[in-house]
Coordinates of C-alpha atoms in Angstrom, one line a residue:
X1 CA 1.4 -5.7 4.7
X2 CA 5.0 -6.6 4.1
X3 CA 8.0 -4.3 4.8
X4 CA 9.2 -4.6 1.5
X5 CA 6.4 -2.9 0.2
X6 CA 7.7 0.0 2.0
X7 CA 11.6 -0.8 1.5
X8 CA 11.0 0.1 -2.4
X9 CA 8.7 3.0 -1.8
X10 CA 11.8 4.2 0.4
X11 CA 14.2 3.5 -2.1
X12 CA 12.5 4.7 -5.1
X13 CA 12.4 7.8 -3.1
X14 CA 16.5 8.4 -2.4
X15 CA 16.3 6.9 1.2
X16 CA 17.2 3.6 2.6
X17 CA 15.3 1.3 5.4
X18 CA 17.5 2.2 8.6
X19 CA 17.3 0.0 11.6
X20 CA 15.2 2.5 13.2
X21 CA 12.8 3.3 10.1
X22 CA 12.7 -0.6 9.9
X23 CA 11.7 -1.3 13.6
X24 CA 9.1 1.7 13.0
X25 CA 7.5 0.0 10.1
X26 CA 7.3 -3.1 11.8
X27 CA 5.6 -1.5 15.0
X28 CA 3.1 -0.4 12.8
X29 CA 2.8 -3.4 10.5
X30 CA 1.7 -5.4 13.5
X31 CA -0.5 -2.6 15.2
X32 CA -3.9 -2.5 14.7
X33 CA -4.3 0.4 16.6
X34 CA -2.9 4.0 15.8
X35 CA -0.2 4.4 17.5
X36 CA 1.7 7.8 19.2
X37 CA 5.2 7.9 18.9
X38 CA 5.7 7.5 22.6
X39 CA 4.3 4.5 22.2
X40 CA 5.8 3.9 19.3
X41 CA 9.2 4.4 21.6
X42 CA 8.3 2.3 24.5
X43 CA 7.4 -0.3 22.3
X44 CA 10.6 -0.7 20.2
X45 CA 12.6 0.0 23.0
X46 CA 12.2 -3.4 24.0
X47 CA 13.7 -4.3 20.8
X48 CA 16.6 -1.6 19.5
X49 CA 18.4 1.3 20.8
X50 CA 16.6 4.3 19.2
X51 CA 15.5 7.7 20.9
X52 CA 12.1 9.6 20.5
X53 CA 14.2 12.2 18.5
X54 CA 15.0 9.1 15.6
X55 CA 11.1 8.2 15.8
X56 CA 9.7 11.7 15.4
X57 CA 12.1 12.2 12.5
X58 CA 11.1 9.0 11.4
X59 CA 7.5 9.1 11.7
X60 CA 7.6 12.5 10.1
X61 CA 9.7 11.3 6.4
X62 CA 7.2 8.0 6.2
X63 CA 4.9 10.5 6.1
X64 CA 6.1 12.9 3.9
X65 CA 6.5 9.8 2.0
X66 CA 3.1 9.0 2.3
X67 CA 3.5 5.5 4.1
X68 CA 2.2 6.9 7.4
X69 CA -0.9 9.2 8.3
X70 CA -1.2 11.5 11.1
X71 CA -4.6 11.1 12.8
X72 CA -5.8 13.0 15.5
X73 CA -7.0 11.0 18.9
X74 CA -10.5 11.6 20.8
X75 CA -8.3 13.1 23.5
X76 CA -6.8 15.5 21.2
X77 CA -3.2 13.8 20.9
X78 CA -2.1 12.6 17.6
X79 CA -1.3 9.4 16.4
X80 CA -0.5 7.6 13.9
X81 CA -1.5 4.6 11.2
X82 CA -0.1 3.1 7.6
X83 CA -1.4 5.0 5.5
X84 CA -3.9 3.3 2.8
X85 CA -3.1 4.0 -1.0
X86 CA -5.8 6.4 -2.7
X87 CA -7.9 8.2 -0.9
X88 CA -9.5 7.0 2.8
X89 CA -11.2 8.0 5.9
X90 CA -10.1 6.7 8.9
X91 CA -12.5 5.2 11.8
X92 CA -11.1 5.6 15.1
X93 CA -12.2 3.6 18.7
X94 CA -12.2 5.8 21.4
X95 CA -12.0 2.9 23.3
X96 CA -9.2 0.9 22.2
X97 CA -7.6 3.3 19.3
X98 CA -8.1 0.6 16.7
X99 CA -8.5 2.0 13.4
X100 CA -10.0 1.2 10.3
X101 CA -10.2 2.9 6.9
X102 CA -12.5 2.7 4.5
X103 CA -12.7 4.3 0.5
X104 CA -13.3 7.8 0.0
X105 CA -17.2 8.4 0.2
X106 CA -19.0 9.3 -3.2
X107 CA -20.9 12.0 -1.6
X108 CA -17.8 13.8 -0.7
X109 CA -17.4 16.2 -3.7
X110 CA -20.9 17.1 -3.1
X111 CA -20.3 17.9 0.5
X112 CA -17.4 19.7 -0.1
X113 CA -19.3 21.9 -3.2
X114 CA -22.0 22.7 -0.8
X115 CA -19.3 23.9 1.7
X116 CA -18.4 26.1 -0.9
X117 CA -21.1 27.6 -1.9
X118 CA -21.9 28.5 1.5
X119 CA -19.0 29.6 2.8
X120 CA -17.0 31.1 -0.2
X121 CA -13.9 28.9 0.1
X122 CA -12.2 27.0 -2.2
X123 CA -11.4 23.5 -0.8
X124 CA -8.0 22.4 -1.3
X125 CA -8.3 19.0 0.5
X126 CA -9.7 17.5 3.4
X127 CA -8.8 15.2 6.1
X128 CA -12.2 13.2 7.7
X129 CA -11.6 11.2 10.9
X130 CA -14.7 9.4 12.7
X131 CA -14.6 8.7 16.1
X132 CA -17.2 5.9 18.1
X133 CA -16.6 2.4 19.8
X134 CA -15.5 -0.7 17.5
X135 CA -17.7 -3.9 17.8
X136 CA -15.8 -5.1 20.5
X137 CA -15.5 -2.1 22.8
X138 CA -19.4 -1.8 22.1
X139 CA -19.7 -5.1 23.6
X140 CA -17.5 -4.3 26.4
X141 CA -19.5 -1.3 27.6
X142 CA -22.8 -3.6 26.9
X143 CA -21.2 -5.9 29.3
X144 CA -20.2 -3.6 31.9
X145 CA -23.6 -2.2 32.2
X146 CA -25.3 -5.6 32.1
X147 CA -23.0 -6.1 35.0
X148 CA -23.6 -2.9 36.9
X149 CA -27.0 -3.1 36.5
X150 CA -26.9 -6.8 38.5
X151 CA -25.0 -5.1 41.2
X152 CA -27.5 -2.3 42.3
X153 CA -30.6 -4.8 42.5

């Protein structure tokens, strides 16, 4: 993704790319991970003057603007990713935080009818976030047991 994707999305909406929503964007352009704004922080502090206040406020127009996502981590904190256009779950590593989204599921609206019909409500929308180990952090922990099972023989 390019930031200029996001420069016109900003503009078309009234607002202009700040230094600070700039060096957010790029953080987040290069992450493959979600990312919490304290980390968004510590990061670009290495590379502007901003303070946590400027990336909360930040964090919060991209995505009332729909550029970002909020996602919630296995450890309860939230985080956040660039938000895919249409409509996407989000994979999360509990490992690693890496993220990956794939296309709304086409059993969904069943799902969420059934959910209706038992419970009574009327679904408005719905947010679905799965959480496991990526490829690699699955190899990791294969690794570390391989290993820890050599030491204890």
């Amino acid at each position: 993704m390019q930031i200029d994707q996001f420069t016109n999305q900003l503009r078309q909406n009234g607002y202009r790319l700040t230094k600070p929503r700039q060096a957010v964007l790029q953080i987040m352009i290069e992450s493959e991970r979600a990312l919490t704004p304290a980390e968004i922080y510590q990061e670009g502090s290495e590379h502007f003057r901003v303070g946590l206040v400027t990336i909360y406020r930040t964090l919060a127009l991209l995505e009332q603007l729909g550029i970002v996502r909020q996602v919630h981590l296995h450890d309860g904190e939230h985080a956040y990713v660039l938000a895919t256009p249409g409509h996407y779950h989000t994979l999360i590593c509990n490992g690693c935080g890496r993220f990956v989204e794939i296309a709304g599921l086409a059993e969904m609206p069943h799902l969420i009818a059934e959910v209706e019909a038992r419970t009574g409500f009327k679904v408005a929308e719905h947010r679905l976030e799965l959480y496991g180990l990526c490829p690699s952090c699955q190899q990791q922990a294969i690794q570390r047991q391989h290993g820890a099972s050599h030491d204890t023989t």
